[in-house]
Coordinates of C-alpha atoms and ligand atoms in Angstrom, one line a residue:
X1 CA 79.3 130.3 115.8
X2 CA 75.7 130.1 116.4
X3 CA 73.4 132.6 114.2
X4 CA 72.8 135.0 116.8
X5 CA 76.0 135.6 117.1
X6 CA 76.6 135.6 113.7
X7 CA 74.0 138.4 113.9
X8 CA 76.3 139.8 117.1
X9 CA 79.5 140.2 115.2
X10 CA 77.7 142.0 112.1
X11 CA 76.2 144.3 115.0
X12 CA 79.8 144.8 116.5
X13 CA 81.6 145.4 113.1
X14 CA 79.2 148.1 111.8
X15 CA 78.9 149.2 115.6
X16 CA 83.0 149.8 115.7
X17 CA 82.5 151.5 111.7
X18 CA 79.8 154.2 112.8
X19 CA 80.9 154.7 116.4
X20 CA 77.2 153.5 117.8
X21 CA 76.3 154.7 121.4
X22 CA 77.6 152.0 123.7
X23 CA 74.1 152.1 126.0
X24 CA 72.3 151.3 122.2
X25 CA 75.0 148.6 121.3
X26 CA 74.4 147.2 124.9
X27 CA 70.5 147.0 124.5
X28 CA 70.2 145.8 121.1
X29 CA 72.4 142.5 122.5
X30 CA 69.7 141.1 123.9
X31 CA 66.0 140.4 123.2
X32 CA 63.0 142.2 124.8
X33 CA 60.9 138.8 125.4
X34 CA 61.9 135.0 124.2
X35 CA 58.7 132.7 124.0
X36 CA 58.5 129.0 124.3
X37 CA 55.0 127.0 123.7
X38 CA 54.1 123.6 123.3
X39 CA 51.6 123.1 120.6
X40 CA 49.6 120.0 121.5
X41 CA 48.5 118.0 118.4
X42 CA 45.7 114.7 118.2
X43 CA 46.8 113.5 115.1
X44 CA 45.1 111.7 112.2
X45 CA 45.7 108.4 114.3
X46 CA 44.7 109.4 117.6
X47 CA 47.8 109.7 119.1
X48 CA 49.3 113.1 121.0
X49 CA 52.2 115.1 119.8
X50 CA 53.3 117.8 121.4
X51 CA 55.8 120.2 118.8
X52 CA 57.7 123.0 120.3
X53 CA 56.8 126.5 119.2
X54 CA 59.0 129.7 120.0
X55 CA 58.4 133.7 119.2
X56 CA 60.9 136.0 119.8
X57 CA 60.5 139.7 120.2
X58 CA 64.0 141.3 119.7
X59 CA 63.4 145.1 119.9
X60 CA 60.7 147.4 119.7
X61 CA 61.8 150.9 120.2
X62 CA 60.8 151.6 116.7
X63 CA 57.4 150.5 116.6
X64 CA 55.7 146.7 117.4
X65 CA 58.0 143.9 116.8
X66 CA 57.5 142.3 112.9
X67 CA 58.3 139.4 111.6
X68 CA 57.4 136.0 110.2
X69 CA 57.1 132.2 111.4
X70 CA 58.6 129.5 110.0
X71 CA 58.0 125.5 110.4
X72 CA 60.3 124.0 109.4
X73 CA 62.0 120.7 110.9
X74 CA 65.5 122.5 111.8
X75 CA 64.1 125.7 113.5
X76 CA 66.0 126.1 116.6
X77 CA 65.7 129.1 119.3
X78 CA 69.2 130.0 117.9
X79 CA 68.0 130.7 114.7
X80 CA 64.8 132.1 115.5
X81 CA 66.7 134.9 117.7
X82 CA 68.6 135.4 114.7
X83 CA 66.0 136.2 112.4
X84 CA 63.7 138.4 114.7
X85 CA 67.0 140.8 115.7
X86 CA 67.2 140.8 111.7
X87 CA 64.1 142.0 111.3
X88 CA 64.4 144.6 113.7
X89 CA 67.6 145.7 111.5
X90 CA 65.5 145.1 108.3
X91 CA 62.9 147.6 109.1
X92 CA 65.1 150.0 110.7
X93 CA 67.1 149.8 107.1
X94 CA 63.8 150.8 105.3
X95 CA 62.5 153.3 107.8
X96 CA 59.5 151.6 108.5
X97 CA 57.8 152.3 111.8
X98 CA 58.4 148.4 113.2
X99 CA 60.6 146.3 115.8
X100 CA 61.6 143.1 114.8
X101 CA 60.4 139.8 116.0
X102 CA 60.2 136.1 114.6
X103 CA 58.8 132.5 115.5
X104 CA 58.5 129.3 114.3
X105 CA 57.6 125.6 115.1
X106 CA 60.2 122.7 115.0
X107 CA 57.5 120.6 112.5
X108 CA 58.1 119.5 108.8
X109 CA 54.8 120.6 107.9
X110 CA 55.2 118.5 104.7
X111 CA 54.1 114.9 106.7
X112 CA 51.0 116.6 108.3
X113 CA 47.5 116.5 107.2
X114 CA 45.8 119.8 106.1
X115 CA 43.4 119.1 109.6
X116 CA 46.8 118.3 111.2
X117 CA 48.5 121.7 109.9
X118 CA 45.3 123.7 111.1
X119 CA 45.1 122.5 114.3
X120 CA 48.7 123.0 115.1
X121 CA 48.3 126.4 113.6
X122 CA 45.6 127.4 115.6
X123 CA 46.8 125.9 118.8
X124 CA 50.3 128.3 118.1
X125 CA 48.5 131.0 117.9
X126 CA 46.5 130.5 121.1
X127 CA 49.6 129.9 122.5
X128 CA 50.7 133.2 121.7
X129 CA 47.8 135.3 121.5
X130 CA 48.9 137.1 125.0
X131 CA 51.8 138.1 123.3
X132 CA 50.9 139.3 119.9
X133 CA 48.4 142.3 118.1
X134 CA 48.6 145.1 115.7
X135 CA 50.0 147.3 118.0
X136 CA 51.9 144.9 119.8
X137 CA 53.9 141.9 117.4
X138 CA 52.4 141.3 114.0
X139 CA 53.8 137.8 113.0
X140 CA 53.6 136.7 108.8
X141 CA 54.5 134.0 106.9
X142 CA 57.8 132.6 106.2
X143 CA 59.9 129.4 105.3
X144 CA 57.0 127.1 104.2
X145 CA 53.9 128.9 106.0
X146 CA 51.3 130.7 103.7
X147 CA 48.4 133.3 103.4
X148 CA 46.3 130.2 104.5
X149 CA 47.9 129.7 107.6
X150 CA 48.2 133.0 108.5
X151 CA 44.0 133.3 108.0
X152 CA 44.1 130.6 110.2
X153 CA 46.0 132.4 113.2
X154 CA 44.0 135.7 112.4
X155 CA 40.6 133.8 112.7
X156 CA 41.8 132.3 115.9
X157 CA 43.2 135.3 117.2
X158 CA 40.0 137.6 116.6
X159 CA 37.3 134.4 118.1
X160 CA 39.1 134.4 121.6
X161 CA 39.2 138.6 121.1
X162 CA 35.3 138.2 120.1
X163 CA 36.0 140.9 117.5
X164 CA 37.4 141.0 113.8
X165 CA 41.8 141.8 114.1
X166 CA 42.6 140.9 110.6
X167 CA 45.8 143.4 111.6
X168 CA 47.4 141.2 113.7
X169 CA 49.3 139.1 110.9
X170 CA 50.0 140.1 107.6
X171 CA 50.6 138.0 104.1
X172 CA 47.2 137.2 104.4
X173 CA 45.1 136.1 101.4
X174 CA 43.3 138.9 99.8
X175 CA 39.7 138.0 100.7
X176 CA 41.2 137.6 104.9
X177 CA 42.5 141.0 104.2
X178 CA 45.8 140.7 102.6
X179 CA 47.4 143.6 100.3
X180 CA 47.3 143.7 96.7
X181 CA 51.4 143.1 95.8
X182 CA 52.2 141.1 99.6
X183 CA 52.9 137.8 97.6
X184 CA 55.3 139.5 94.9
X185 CA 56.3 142.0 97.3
X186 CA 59.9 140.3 98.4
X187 CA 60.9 139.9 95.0
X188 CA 59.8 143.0 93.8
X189 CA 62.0 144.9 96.5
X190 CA 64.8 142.8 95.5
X191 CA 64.1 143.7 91.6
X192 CA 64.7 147.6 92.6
X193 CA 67.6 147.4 94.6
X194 CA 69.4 144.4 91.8
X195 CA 68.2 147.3 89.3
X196 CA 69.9 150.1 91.3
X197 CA 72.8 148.0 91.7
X198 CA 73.1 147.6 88.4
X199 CA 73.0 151.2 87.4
X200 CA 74.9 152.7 89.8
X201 CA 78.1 150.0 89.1
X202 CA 77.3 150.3 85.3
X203 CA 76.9 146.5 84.9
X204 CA 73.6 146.6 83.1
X205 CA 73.9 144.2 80.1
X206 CA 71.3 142.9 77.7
X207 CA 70.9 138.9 78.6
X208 CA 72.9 138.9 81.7
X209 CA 73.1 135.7 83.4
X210 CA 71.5 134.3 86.4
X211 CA 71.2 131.5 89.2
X212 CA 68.4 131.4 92.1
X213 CA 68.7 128.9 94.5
X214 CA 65.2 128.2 95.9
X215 CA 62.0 128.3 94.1
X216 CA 59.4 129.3 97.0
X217 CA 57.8 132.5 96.9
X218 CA 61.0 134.4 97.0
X219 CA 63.2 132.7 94.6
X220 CA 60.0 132.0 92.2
X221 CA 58.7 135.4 91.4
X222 CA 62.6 136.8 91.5
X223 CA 63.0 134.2 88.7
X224 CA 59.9 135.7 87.1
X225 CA 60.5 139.3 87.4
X226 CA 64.4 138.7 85.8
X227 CA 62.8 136.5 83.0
X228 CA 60.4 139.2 81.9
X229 CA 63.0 142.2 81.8
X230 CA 65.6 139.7 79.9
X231 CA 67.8 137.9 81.9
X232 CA 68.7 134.7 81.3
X233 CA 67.6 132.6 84.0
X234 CA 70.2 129.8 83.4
X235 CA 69.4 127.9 86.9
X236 CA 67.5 127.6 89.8
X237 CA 66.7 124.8 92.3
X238 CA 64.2 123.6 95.5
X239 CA 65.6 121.1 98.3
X240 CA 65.6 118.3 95.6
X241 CA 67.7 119.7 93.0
X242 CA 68.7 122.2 90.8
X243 CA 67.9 122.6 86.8
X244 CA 70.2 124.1 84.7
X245 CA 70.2 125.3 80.9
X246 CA 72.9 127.3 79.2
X247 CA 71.1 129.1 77.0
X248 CA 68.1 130.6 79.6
X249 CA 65.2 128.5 81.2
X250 CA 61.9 129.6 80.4
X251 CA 60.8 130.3 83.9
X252 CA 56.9 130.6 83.5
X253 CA 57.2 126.6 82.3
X254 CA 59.1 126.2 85.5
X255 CA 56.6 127.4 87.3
X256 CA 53.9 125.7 86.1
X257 CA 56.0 122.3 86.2
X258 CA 57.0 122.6 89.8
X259 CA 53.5 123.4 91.0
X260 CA 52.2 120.3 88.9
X261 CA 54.6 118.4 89.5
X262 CA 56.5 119.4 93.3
X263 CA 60.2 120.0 91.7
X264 CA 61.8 121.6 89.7
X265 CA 63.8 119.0 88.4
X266 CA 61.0 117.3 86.7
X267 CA 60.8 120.4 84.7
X268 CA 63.3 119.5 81.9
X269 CA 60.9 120.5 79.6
X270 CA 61.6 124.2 80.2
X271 CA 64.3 125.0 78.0
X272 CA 66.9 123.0 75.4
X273 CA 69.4 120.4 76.6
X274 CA 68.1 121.1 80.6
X275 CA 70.0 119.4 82.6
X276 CA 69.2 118.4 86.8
X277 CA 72.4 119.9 88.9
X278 CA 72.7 119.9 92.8
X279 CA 72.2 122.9 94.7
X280 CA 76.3 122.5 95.8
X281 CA 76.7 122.8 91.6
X282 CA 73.9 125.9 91.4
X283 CA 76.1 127.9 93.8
X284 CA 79.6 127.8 91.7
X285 CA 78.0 128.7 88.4
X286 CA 79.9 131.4 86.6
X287 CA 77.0 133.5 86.3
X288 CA 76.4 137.5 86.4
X289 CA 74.0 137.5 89.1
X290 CA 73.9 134.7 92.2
X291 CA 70.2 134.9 93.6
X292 CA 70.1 133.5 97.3
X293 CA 66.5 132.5 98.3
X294 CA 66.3 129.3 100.4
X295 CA 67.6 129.5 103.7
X296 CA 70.4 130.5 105.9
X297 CA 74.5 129.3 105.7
X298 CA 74.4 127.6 102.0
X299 CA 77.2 130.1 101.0
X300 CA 80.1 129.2 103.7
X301 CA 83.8 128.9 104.2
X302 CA 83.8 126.0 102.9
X303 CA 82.3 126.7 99.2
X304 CA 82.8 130.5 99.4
X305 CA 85.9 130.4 97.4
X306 CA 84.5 128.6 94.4
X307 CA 81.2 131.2 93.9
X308 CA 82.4 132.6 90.6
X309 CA 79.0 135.2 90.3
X310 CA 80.1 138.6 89.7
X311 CA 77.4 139.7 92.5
X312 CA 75.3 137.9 94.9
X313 CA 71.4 138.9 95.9
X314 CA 70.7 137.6 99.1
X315 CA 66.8 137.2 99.4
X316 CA 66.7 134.6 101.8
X317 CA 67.9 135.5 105.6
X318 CA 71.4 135.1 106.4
X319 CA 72.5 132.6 103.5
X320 CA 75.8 133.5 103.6
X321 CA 77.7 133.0 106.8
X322 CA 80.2 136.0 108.3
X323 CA 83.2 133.8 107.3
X324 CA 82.1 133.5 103.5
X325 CA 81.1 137.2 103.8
X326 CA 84.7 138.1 104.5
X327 CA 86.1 135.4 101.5
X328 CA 83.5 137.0 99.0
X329 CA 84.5 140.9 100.4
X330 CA 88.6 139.7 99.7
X331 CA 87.6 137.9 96.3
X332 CA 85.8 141.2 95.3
X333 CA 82.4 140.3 94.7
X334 CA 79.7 142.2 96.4
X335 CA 77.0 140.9 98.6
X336 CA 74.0 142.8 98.4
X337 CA 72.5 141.9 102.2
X338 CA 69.3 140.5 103.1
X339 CA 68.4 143.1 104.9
X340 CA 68.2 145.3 102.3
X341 CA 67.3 142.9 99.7
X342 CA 64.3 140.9 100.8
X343 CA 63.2 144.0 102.7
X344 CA 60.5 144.9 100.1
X345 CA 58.3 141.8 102.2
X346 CA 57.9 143.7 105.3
X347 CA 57.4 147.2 103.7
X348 CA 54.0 145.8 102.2
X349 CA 53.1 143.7 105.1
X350 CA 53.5 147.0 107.0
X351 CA 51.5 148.6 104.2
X352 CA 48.6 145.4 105.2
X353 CA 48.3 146.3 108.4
X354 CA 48.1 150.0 108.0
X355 CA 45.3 149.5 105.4
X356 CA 43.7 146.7 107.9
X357 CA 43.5 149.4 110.8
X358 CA 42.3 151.6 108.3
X359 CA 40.1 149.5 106.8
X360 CA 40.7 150.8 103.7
X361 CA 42.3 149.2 100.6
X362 CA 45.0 150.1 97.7
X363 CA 44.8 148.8 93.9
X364 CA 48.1 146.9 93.6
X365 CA 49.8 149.9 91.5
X366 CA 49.1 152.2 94.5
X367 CA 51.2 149.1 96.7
X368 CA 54.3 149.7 93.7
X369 CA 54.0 153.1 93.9
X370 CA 54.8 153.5 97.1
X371 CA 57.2 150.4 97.6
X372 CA 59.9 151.8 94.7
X373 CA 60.6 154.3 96.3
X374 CA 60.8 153.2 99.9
X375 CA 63.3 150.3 98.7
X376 CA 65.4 153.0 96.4
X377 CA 65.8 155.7 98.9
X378 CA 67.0 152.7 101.1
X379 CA 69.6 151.4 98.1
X380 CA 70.9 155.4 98.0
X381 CA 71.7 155.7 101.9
X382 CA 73.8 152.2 101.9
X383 CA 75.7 153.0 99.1
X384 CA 76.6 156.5 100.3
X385 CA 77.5 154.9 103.6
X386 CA 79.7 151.9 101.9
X387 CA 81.7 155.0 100.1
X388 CA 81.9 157.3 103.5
X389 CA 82.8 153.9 105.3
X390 CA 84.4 152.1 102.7
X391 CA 83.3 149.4 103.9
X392 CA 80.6 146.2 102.7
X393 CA 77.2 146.6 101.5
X394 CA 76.1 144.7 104.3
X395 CA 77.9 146.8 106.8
X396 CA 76.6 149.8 105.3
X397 CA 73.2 148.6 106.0
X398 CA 73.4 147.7 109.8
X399 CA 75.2 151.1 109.8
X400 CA 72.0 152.7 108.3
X401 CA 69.5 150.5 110.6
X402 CA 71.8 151.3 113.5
X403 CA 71.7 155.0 113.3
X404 CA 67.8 154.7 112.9
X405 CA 67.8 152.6 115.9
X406 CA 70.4 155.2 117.9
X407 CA 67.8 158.0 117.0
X408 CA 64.8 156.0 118.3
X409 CA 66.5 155.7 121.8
X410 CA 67.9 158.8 121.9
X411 CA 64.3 160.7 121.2
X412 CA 63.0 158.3 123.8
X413 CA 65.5 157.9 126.4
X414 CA 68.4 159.9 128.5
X415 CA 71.3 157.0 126.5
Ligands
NAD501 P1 59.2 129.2 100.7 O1 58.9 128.2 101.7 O2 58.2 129.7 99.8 O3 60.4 128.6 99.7 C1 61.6 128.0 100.2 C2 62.3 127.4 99.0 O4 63.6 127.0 99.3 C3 61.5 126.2 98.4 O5 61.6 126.2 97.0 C4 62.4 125.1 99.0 O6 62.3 123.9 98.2 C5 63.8 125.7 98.9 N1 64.8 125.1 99.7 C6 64.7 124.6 100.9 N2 65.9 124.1 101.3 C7 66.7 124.3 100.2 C8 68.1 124.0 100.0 N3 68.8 123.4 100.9 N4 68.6 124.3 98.8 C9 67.8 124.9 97.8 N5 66.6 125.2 98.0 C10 66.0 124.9 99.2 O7 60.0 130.3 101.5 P2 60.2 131.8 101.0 O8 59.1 132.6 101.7 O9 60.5 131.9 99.6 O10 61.5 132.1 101.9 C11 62.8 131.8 101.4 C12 63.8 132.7 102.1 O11 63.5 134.1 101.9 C13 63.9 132.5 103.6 O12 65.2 132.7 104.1 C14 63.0 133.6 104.1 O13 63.2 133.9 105.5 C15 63.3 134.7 103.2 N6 62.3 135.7 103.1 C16 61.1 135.5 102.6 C17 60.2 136.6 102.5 C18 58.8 136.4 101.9 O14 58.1 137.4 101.8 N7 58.5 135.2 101.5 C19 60.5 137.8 103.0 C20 61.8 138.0 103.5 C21 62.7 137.0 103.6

């Protein structure tokens, strides 16, 4: 099964739950606009490449479409169709006045040059300039793309408009116009909903146990945020490796050790008796709390029955594929969806670009302030749905999304 339809069948099961409005079902199948660009390169030698870039725009009945780009060397269109009719799911589930888009370049940004890198950026974003705007699809960064890339498309963006549109990407750095709270902002939403979680099912426990895989801006500030209220980090791990210590890592040396040194198993240094695990190892830990923040289908049918976590975050997009979803749901250990989880990164890019068209800006506790309760208010309705439904967490979100979405066309259109 390809993502999309991955994406499909979650769509169809919460569709079947809720009894969504055929005509919406219908529309919501299919994307509003599917780009592909060729992004022309002269590299550092003097040779031509030519890497293929694509932006989708799934749905944008709620508001313009959202959502980030990725290079990365296996994006595919599959994938990238994926994500964006995520997003549009993802912003519904947090109420937030957006449609959902994505793009990405098939590139491993890792063997280019920083001139390399720019120029392909900038050539994207011509590329899709028509396309995109505040008010019209507001990309933002993702797997391996930064605040400094995204400066790069807004500058390009506003020269060929002859006039400043910091608005149209967010995750920008603060002095292009970025939000106080945008880099932490993933993570943070995730801490609230992990925290309501925890509440609600009365699992709260001092020095509960947890593993992250991933150690990018998701996975690293999670790691941060757990560390500092008292979880024991016991593992996390990048595309190299994993590290691993039973009695808690101490995650601020992690973090300084990765960025020195690019991985995290060259960290050992970061708690007694570390030891360097794979990522397959990370994922069967028996842990409290399984934090999911690389990329998508690393929890599958084939490893789903030995997770031995008691609950699993996901904070990176669709990492755990519809068959493991089922194995995890009939093994009783809740799933706490993406959509939901790693929402709290488009709820303060949405709170960048209504402070860039205002062109006025928040102290970072004014950002908190109002992402707490955006991201609790959106824990509340999913769990009253899963009990109404009795169904998954993750249903109970594309049920909540879904209604949003129903309303939207409804208030617009004879459906
Ligand atoms: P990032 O590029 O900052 O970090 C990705 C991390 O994953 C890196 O540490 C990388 O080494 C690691 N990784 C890659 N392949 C791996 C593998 N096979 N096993 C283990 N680790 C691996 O990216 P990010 O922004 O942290 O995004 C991570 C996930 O979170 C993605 O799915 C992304 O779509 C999702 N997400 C991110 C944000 C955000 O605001 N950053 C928002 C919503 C969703």
């Amino acid at each position: 099964m390809s993502l999309f339809e991955n994406t499909l069948a979650q769509i169809a099961k919460a569709s079947a739950l809720m009894g969504l409005n055929p005509g919406v079902r219908e529309l919501i199948s299919r994307h509003e606009r599917i780009l592909e660009v060729s992004v022309p390169v002269k590299m550092d030698d003097g040779t031509w490449r030519v890497f293929t870039g694509y932006r989708c725009q799934h749905n944008s009945i709620r508001g313009p479409y959202k959502g980030g780009i990725r290079f990365h060397p296996d994006v595919d269109l599959g994938e990238v169709k994926a994500l964006s009719a995520w997003m549009t799911m993802k912003c519904a589930v947090v109420g937030i006045p957006l449609g959902g888009g994505k793009g990405g370049i098939i590139v491993d940004p890792k063997k280019l040059s920083a001139r390399e890198l720019e120029t392909m950026t900038r050539e994207y974003a011509r590329a899709i300039t028509p396309f995109i705007g505040p008010e019209m699809d507001i990309p933002a960064p993702d797997v391996y793309t930064t605040g400094q890339i995204m400066g790069w498309i807004a500058d390009e963006y506003s020269k060929i408009q002859g006039r400043n549109v910091l608005g149209v990407v967010t995750g920008k750095l603060l002095a292009a116009g970025g939000s106080q709270g945008r880099d932490t902002a993933t993570s943070q939403g995730g801490m609230h909903v992990l925290e309501e979680y925890l509440r609600e099912s009365g699992k709260t426990a001092p020095g509960m146990t947890v593993a992250i895989q991933g150690f990018g801006n998701a996975g690293s500030f999670m790691a941060k945020f757990l560390f500092e209220k008292g979880f024991k980090v016991v593992a996390v791990s990048d595309s190299k490796s994993g590290l691993f210590c039973v009695e808690g890592l101490n995650v601020p040396v992690v973090m300084s050790g990765k960025a020195a040194k690019g991985s995290v198993a060259d960290c050992l240094d970061a708690g007694n008796n570390c030891q360097v695990i794979t990522n397959e190892q990370l994922l069967t830990l028996d842990v409290d709390i399984l934090v999911l923040s690389a990329l998508e289908n690393q929890v599958h049918k084939d490893n789903a029955e030995t997770v031995k976590a008691k609950v699993v975050l996901e904070l990176a997009n669709g990492p755990v594929t519809p068959e493991a979803d089922d194995i995890l749901a009939r093994r009783g250990i809740p799933v706490i969806p993406d959509i939901l989880a790693n929402a709290g990164g488009v709820t303060v890019s949405y709170f960048e670009l209504v402070q860039n068209q205002a062109n006025y800006y928040w102290s970072a506790e004014e950002v908190q302030a109002k992402l707490k309760p955006i991201m609790v208010s959106a824990w509340q309705a999913i769990s009253a749905n899963a009990k109404q439904y009795n169904c998954t967490f993750r249903e109970a979100a594309f049920i909540s999304a879904l209604r949003r979405i129903e309303d939207a066309y409804k208030a617009r259109r004879s459906i």
